[in-house]
Coordinates of C-alpha atoms and ligand atoms in Angstrom, one line a residue:
X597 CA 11.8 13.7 20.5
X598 CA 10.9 13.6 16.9
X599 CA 13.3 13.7 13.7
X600 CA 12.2 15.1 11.1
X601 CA 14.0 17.0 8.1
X602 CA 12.3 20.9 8.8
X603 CA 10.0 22.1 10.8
X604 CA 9.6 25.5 9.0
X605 CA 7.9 23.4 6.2
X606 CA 4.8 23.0 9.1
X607 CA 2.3 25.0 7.0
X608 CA 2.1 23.3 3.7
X609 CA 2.0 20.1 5.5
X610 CA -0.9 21.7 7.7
X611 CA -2.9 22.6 4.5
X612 CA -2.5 18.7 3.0
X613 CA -3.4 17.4 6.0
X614 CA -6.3 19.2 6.3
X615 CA -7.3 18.8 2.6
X616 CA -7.5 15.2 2.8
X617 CA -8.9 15.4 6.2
X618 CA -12.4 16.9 4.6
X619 CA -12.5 13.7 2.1
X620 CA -11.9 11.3 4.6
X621 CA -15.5 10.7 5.9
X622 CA -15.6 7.1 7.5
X623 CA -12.2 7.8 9.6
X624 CA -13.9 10.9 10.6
X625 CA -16.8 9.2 11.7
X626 CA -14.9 6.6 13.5
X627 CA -12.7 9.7 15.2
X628 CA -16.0 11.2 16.7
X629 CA -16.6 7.6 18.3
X630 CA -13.0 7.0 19.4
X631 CA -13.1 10.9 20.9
X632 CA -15.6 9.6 23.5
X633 CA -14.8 6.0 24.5
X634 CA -11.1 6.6 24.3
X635 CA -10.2 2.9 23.5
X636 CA -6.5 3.6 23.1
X637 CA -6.1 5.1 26.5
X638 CA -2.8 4.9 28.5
X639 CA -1.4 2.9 24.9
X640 CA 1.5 3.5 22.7
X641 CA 1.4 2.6 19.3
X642 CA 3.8 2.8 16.6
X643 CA 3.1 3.1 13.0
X644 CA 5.3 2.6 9.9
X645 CA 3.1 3.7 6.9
X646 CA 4.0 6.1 3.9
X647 CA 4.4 9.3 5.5
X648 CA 2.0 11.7 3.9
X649 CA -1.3 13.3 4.4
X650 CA -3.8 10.1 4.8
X651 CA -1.4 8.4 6.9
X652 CA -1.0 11.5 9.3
X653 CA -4.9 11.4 9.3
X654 CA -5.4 7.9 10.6
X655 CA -2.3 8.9 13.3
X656 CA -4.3 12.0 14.6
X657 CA -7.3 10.0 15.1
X658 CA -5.5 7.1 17.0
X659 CA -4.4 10.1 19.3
X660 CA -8.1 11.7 19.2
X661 CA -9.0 8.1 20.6
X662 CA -6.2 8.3 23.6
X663 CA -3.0 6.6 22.3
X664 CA 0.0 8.0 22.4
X665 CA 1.0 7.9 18.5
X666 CA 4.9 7.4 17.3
X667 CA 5.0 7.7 13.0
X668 CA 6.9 6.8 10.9
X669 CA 7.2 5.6 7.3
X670 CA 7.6 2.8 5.7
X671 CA 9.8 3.8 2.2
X672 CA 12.1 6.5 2.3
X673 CA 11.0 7.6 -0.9
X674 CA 7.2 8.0 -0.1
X675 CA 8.1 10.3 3.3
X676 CA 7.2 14.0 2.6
X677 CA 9.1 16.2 4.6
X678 CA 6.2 19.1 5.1
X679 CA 3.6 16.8 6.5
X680 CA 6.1 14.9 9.0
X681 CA 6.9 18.2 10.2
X682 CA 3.1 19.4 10.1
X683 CA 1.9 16.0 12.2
X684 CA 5.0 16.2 14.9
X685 CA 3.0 19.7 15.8
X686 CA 0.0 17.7 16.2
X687 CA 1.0 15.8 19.1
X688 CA 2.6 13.0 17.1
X689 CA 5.8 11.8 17.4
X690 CA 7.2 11.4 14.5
X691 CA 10.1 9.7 12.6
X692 CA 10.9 10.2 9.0
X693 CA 12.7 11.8 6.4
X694 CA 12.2 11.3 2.9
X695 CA 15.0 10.0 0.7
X696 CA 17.5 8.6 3.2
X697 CA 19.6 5.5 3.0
X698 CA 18.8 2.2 4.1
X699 CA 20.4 2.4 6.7
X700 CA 19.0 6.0 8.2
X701 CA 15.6 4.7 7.4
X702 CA 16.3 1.5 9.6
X703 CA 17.3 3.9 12.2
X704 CA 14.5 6.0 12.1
X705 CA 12.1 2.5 12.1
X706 CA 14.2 1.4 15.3
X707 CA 13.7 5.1 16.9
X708 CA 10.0 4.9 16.5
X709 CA 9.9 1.3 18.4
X710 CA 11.9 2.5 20.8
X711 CA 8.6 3.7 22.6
X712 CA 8.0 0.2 23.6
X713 CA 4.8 -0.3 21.6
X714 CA 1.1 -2.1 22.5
X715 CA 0.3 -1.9 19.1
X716 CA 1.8 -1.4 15.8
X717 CA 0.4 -0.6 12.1
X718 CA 3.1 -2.2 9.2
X719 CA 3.0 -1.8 6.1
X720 CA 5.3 -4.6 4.3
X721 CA 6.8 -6.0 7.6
X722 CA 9.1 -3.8 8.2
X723 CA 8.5 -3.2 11.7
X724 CA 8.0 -7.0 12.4
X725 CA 11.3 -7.8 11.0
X726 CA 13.0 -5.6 13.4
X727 CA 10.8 -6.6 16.5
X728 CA 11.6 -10.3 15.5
X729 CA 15.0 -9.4 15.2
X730 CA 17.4 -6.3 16.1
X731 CA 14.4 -4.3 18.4
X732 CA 13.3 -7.8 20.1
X733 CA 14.2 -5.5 23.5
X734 CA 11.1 -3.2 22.6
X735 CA 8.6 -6.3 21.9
X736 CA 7.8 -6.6 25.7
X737 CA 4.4 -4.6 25.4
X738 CA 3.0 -5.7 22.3
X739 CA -0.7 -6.4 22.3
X740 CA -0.6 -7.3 18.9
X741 CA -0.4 -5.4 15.2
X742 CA -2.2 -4.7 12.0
X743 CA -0.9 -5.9 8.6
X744 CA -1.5 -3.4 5.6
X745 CA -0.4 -4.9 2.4
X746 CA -0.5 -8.1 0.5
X747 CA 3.3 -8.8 0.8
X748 CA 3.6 -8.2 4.0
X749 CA 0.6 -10.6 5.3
X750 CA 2.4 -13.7 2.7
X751 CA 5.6 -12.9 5.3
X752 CA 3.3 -13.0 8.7
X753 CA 1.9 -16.2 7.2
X754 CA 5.2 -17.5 6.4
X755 CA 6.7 -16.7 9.8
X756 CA 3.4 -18.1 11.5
X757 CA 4.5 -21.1 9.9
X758 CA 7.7 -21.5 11.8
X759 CA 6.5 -20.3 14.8
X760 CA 8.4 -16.5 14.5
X761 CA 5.8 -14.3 14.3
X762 CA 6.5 -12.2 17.4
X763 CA 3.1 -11.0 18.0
X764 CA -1.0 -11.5 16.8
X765 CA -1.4 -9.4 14.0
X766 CA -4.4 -8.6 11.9
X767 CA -4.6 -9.1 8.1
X768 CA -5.7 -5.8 6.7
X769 CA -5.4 -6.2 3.6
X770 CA -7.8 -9.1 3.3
X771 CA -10.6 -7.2 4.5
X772 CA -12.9 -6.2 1.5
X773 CA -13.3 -2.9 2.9
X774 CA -9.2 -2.9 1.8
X775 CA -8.1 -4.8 -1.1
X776 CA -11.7 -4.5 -3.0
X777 CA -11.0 -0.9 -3.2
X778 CA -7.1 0.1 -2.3
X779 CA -5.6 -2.6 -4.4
X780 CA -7.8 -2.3 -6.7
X781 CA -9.1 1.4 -7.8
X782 CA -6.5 3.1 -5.5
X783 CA -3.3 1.0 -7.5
X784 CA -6.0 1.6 -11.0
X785 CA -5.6 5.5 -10.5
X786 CA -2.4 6.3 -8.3
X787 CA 0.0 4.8 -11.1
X788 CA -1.5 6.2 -13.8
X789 CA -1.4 9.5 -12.3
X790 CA 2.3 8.9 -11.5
X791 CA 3.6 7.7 -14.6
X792 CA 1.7 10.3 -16.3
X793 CA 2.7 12.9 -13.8
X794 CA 6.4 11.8 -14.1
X795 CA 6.9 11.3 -18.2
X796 CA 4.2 14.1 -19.3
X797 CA 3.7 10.9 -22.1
X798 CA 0.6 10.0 -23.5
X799 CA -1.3 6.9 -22.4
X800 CA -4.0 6.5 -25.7
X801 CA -2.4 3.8 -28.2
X802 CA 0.5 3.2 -26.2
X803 CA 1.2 -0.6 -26.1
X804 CA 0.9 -1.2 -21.7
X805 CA 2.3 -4.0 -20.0
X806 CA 1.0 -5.0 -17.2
X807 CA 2.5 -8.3 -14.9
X808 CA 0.6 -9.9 -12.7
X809 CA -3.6 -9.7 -12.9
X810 CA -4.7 -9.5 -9.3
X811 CA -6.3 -6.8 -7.4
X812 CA -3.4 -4.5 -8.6
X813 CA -3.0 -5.7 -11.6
X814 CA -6.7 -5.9 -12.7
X815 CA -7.1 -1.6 -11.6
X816 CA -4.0 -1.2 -13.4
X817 CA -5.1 -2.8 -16.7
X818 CA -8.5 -1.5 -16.8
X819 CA -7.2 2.2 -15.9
X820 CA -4.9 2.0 -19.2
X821 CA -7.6 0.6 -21.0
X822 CA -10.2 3.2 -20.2
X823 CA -7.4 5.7 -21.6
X824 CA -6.8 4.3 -24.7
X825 CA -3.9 2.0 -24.5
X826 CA -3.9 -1.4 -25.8
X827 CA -2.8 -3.7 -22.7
X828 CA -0.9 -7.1 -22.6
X829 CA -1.5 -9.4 -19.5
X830 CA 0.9 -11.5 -18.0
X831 CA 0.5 -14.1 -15.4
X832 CA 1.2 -17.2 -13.9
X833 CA -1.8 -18.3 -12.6
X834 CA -4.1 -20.0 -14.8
X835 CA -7.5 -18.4 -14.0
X836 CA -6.3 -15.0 -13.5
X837 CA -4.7 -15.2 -17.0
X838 CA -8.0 -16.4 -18.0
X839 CA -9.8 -13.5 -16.2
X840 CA -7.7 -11.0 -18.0
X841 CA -8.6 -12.7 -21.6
X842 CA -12.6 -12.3 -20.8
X843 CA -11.9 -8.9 -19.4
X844 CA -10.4 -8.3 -23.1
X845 CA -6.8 -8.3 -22.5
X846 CA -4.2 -9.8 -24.4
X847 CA -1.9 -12.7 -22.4
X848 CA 1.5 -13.8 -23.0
X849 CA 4.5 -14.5 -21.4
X850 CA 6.5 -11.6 -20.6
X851 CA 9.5 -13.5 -23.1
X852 CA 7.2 -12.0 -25.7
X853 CA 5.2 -8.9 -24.4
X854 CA 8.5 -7.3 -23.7
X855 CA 9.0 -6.8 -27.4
X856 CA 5.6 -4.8 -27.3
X857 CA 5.4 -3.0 -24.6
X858 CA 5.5 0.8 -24.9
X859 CA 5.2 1.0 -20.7
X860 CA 5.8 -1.7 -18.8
X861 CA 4.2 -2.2 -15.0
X862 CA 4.7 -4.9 -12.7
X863 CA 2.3 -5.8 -10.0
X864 CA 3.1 -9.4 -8.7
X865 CA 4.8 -9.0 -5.4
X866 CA 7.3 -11.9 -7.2
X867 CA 10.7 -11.1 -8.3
X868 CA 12.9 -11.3 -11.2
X869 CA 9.6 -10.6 -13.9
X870 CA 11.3 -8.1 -15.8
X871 CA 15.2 -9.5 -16.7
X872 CA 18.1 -9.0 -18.5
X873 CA 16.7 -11.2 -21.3
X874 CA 13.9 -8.8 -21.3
X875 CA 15.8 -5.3 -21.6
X876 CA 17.5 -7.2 -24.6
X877 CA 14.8 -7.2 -26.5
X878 CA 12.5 -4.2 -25.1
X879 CA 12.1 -1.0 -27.6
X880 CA 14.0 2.0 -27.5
X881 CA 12.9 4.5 -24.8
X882 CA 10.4 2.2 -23.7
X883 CA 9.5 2.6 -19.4
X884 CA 9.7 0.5 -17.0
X885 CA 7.9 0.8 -13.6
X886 CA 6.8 -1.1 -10.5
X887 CA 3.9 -1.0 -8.4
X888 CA 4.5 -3.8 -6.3
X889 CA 6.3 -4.4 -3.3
X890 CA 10.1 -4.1 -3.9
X891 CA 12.5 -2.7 -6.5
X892 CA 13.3 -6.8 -7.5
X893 CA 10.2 -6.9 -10.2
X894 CA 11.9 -5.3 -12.3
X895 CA 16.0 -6.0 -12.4
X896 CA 17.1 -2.8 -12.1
X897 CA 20.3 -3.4 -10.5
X898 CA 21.4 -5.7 -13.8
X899 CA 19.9 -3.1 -15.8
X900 CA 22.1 -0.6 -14.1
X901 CA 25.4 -3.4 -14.4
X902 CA 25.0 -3.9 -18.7
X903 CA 24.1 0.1 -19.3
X904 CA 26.6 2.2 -20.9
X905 CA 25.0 5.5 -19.6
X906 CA 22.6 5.9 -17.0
X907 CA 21.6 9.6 -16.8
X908 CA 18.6 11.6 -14.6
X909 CA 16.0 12.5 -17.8
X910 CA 13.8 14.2 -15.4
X911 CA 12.7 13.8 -11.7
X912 CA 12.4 10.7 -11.2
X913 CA 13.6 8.9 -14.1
X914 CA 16.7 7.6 -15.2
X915 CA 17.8 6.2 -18.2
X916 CA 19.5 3.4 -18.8
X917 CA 21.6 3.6 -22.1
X918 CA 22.9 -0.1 -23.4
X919 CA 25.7 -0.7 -25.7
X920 CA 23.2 -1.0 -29.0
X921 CA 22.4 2.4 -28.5
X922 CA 18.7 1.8 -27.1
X923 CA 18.0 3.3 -24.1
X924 CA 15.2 2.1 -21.5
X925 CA 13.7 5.1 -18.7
X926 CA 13.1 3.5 -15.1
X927 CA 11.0 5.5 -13.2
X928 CA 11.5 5.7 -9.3
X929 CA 14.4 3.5 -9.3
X930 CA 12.0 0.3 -9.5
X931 CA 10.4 1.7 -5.9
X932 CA 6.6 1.3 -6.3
X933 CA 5.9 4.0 -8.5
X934 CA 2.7 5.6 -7.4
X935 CA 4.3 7.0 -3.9
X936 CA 7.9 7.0 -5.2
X937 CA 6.9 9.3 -8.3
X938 CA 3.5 10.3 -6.7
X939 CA 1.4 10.6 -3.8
X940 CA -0.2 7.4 -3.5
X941 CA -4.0 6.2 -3.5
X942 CA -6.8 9.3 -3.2
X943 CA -8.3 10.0 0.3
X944 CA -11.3 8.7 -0.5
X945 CA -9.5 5.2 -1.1
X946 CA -7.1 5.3 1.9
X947 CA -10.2 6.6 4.3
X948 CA -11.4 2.8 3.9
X949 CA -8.1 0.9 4.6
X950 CA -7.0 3.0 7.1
X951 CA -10.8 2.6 8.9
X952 CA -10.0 -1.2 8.9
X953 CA -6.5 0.1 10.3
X954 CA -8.7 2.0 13.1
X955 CA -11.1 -0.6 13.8
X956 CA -8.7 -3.6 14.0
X957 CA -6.5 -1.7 16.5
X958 CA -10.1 -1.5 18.7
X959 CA -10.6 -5.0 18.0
X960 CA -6.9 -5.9 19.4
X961 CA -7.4 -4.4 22.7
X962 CA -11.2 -5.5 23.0
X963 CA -10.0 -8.6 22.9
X964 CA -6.5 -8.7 24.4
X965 CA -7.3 -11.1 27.0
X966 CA -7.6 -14.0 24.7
X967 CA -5.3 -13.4 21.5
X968 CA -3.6 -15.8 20.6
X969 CA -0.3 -15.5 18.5
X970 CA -1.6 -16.0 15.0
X971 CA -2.2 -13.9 11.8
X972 CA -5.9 -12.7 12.3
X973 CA -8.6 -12.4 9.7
X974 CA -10.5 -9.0 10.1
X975 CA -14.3 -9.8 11.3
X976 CA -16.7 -9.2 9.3
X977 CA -18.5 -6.9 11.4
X978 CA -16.1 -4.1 10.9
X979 CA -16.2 -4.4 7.2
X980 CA -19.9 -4.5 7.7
X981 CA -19.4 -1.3 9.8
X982 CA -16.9 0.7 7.2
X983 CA -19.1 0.0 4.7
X984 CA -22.8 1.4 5.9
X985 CA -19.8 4.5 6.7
X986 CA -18.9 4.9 3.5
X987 CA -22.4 4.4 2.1
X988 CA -23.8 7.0 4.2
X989 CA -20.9 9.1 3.4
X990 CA -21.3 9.2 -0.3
X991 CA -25.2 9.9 0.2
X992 CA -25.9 6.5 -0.8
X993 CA -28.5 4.0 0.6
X994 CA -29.7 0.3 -0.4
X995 CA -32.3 -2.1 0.0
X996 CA -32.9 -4.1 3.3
X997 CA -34.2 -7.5 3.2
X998 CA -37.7 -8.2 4.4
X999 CA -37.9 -11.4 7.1
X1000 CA -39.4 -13.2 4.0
X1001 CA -36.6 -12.3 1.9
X1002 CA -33.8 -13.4 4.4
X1003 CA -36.1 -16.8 5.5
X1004 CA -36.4 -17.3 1.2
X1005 CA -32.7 -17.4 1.1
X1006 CA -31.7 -19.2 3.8
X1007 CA -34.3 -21.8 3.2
X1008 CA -34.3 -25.1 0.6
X1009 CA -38.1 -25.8 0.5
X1010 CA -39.2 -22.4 -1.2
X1011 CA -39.6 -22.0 -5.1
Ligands
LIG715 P1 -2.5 -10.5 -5.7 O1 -2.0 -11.7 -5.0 O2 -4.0 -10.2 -5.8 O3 -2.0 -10.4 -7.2 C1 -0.7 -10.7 -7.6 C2 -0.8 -11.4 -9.0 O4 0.5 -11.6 -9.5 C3 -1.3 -12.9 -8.9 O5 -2.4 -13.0 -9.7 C4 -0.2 -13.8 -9.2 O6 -0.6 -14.9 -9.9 C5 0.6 -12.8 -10.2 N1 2.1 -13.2 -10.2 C6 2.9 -13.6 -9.3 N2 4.1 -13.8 -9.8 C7 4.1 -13.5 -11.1 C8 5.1 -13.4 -12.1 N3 6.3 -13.8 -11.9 N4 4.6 -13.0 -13.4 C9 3.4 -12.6 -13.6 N5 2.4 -12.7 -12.6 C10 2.8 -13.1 -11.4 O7 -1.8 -9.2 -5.0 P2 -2.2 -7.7 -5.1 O8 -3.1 -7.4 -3.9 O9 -2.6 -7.4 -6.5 O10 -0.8 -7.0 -4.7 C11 0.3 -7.1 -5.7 C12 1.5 -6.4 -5.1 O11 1.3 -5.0 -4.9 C13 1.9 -6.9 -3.7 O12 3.3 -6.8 -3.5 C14 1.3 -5.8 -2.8 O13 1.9 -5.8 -1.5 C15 1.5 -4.6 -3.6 N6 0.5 -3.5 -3.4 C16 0.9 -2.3 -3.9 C17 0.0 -1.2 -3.8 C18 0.5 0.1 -4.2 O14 0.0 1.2 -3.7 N7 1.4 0.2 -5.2 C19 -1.3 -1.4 -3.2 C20 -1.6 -2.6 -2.8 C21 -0.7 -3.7 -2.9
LIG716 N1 7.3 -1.1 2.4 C1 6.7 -1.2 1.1 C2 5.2 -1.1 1.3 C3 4.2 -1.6 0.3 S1 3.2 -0.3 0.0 C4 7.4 -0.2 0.2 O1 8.6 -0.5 -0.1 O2 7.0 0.8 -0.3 C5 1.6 -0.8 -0.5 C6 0.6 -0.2 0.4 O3 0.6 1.3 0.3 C7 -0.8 -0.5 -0.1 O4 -1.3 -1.6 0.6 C8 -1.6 0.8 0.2 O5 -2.7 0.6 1.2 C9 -0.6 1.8 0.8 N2 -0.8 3.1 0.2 C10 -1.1 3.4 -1.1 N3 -1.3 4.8 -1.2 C11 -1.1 5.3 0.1 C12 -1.2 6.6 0.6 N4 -1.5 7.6 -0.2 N5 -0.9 6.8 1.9 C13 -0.6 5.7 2.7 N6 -0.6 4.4 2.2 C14 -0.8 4.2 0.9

C-alpha cells in the first residue's frame, strides 16, 4: 500500500533511523510505557510531518503503542527517500517522496487520509485543510489531532473562529516542552548548520539579518552571534524589538537593514518581509533564506520575475542575476531552509516535541468521551512529565521543595 520513491535505499534509512533512535531518550521512555498499555489499540492515525529520521521515530512508537500508523510528510522538499523506504519495512505505511510537485505531494497527503483516521499529527495544517475540504469523506473517524507548529495553530485558531475547524486538536507547539526548546535552540542550530552546510561561507563578521524576534528568531540571532556575526533585528512588535536591543542586537526596519545585510533570514510566519524594494537595494551576492513557514517571506517569485539570469550555483542555491549586474543567492527556493537545505532540528530537540506529539495523542483518546471541538491547550501535566524525562535522561536532577518551602510561597503572611 505505500508509495514511496525506492525501496532498495532501505538500509541507509535503517542506519538513520536507528542513529537518532539512541538520542532520543524521553520518546524511548514513553515507547516502553505505550508497549504495555497499548493506548492506540484498534486506531488509525495519520501523520504529516517532515519525513526523516525523528519523524519515523515518533511513527514506530505510535505503532509500538498499537496504532496502525499511515506517514507522510509535510514539504516535499524535507521527505528523504531512504528513510520513507526504511520506515514502510517497519510496519508503517507510508506516503512520500521528496521533491514532487504540488500537486503529487497533495496526492500523496490525500492517500495517507484515505485510511480514515482517529487521529492525526499536522504540521502547518496541511492535513486539516484537506479534511475541511477535498478529504471531508475521510473525516468520519476523527477523535481529534495534534498541532505541531506556530503557523499552523494561528490557522486552527482562525478556523475555530468561524466555526470550521473539523475536529479537537491539540496545540503542540505551545507546550514549553515544544517551542522553549524546538523553536528556539532547534531553529538556533538547524539553520545555521544549513546555510553553512549549503554556501561553505563563513558566519564570523558577516553582517546577519534576522526578521522577526520570537522563539525562532531569538535562537537564530543568538546562534549567529555566538559565531561572530554582527546581527540586525527586525520586528514589528514593540517589546520583542525591545527584547532584541537588551539582548545586544541592532533594530531597524528591514527598508534599511537590507542595505546591510550580508545573510538575510526570515522567521515571522508573515509575508511579503523581504520585497522588491528590498532586492533593489541588497548587496551583491548577498543570501537570502527563510526559516519560517512558507516561501512568501521572502518574495521570491518577484525576485525570480525582475532577474535577468537565474542559475543553480550549487545544490540548493540559485541565483538571481538583476539587470545592474548584482546578483542575490536564494537558498532552498525560499522553502524553510533548515529541512529544505538540511536535516532539520537534532534528535535531542525533536525527542521533546514529538513526546508532546506522543502524549497528546494519549490524552485525545483518554478523554474522547468529552472533547469538545476546540483548539486544546496541552496540560501541564505532560510537560511536567517530558520534562522529569528529559532530566533524568541527561543525568540531571534538581531540588524539591520542602512542605515549608511550597506553604512559604503560596502563603501572604510569611516574611
Ligand atoms: P513567534 O510568534 O514566536 O515569532 C514570530 C515573530 O515575528 C513575532 O515576534 C512577530 O512580531 C514577528 N513578525 C511578524 N511579522 C513580522 C514582519 N513582517 N517583520 C518582522 N517581524 C515580524 O513564532 P515562532 O515560534 O518564532 O515561529 C516563527 C515561524 O517559524 C512560524 O511560521 C513557525 O511556524 C515557524 N517555525 C519554523 C521552524 C523551523 O524548523 N524552521 C520551527 C518552529 C517554527
Ligand atoms: N508545512 C510547513 C511546516 C512548518 S515546519 C512547511 O512548509 O515546511 C516547522 C516545524 O518543523 C517545527 O515546528 C519543528 O517542530 C519541525 N521540525 C524541525 N526539524 C524537524 C525534524 N528534524 N524532523 C521533523 N520535524 C522537524
Amino acid at each position: 500500500m505505500s508509495n514511496i520513491r525506492n525501496k532498495e535505499l532501505a538500509p541507509e534509512g535503517r542506519k538513520k533511523i536507528e542513529w537518532v533512535r539512541s538520542f532520543m531518550a524521553a520518546l524511548s521512555g514513553i515507547e516502553k510505557q505505550f508497549e504495555e498499555t497499548k493506548p492506540f489499540k484498534g486506531l488509525r492515525i495519520a501523520v504529516s510531518v517532515h519525513l526523516e529520521a525523528k519523524t519515523a521515530n515518533l511513527g514506530l512508537v505510535l505503532a509500538k503503542g498499537g496504532a496502525e500508523v499511515y506517514l507522510t510528510g509535510c514539504n516535499p522538499l524535507s521527505t528523504q527517500d531512504d528513510v520513507a523506504a526504511a520506515i514502510s519495512e517497519m510496519g508503517v505505511e507510508t506516503y512520500g517522496k521528496y521533491g514532487v510537485s504540488a500537486q503529487e505531494y497533495e496526492d500523496l497527503l490525500s492517500e495517507t487520509l484515505a485510511c480514515h483516521p482517529h487521529l492525526i499529527v499536522d504540521d502547518g495544517g496541511d492535513l486539516i485543510n484537506l479534511l475541511g475540504g477535498k478529504c471531508r469523506e475521510y473525516a468520519d473517524c476523527l477523535i481529534g489531532g495534534c498541532e505541531e507548529t506556530t503557523t499552523g495553530i494561528h490557522r486552527l485558531k482562525a478556523r475555530e473562529k468561524e466555526g470550521i475547524l473539523p475536529c479537537p486538536m491539540m496545540a503542540v507547539n505551545d507546550a514549553k516542552a515544544k517551542h522553549y526548546y524546538d523553536n528556539k535552540y532547534g531553529t538556533g542550530q538547524s539553520v545555521w548548520t544549513a546555510i553553512m552546510d549549503t554556501t561553505n561561507l563563513i558566519v564570523a563578521g558577516k553582517t546577519v539579518v534576522v526578521a522577526g524576534y520570537g522563539w525562532c528568531g531569538k535562537g537564530t540571532a543568538m546562534r549567529a552571534k555566538g559565531m561572530g556575526a554582527n546581527v540586525i533585528v527586525t520586528e514589528i512588535d514593540p517589546f520583542k524589538a525591545l527584547d532584541a536591543t537588551m539582548d545586544g542586537f541592532r533594530i531597524m526596519p528591514m527598508d534599511e537593514a537590507a542595505k546591510y545585510g550580508d545573510i538575510f533570514v526570515t522567521v515571522t510566519g508573515c509575508k511579503d518581509v523581504i520585497t522588491e524594494k528590498h532586492f533593489r537595494v541588497m548587496k551583491d551576492q548577498a543570501v537570502l533564506c527563510n526559516a519560517g513557514h512558507f516561501d512568501c517571506e521572502v518574495d521570491v517569485a518577484t525576485l525570480r520575475k525582475i532577474s535577468v539570469k537565474a542559475e543553480e550555483r550549487r545544490k540548493n542555491i540559485i541565483g538571481y542575476t538583476l539587470e545592474d549586474g548584482r546578483t542575490l543567492n536564494v537558498l532552498g527556493e525560499g522553502r524553510l531552509v533548515n529541512l529544505a537545505c538540511g536535516i532539520g532540528h537534532p534528535a535531542e530537540i525533536m525527542d521533546m516535541s514529538f513526546s508532546v506529539q506522543a502524549l497528546s495523542l494519549k490524552w485525545l483518546v483518554d478523554h474522547r468521551d468529552e472533547l469538545i471541538t476546540k483548539v486544546y491547550n496541552v496540560p501541564d501535566s505532560i510537560d511536567d512529565e517530558i520534562g522529569r524525562y528529559k532530566l533524568a535522561a541527561m543525568g540531571l536532577s534538581i531540588d524539591k521543595l520542602t512542605p515549608e518551602q511550597e506553604a512559604y510561597l503560596n502563603g501572604w503572611t510569611a516574611e
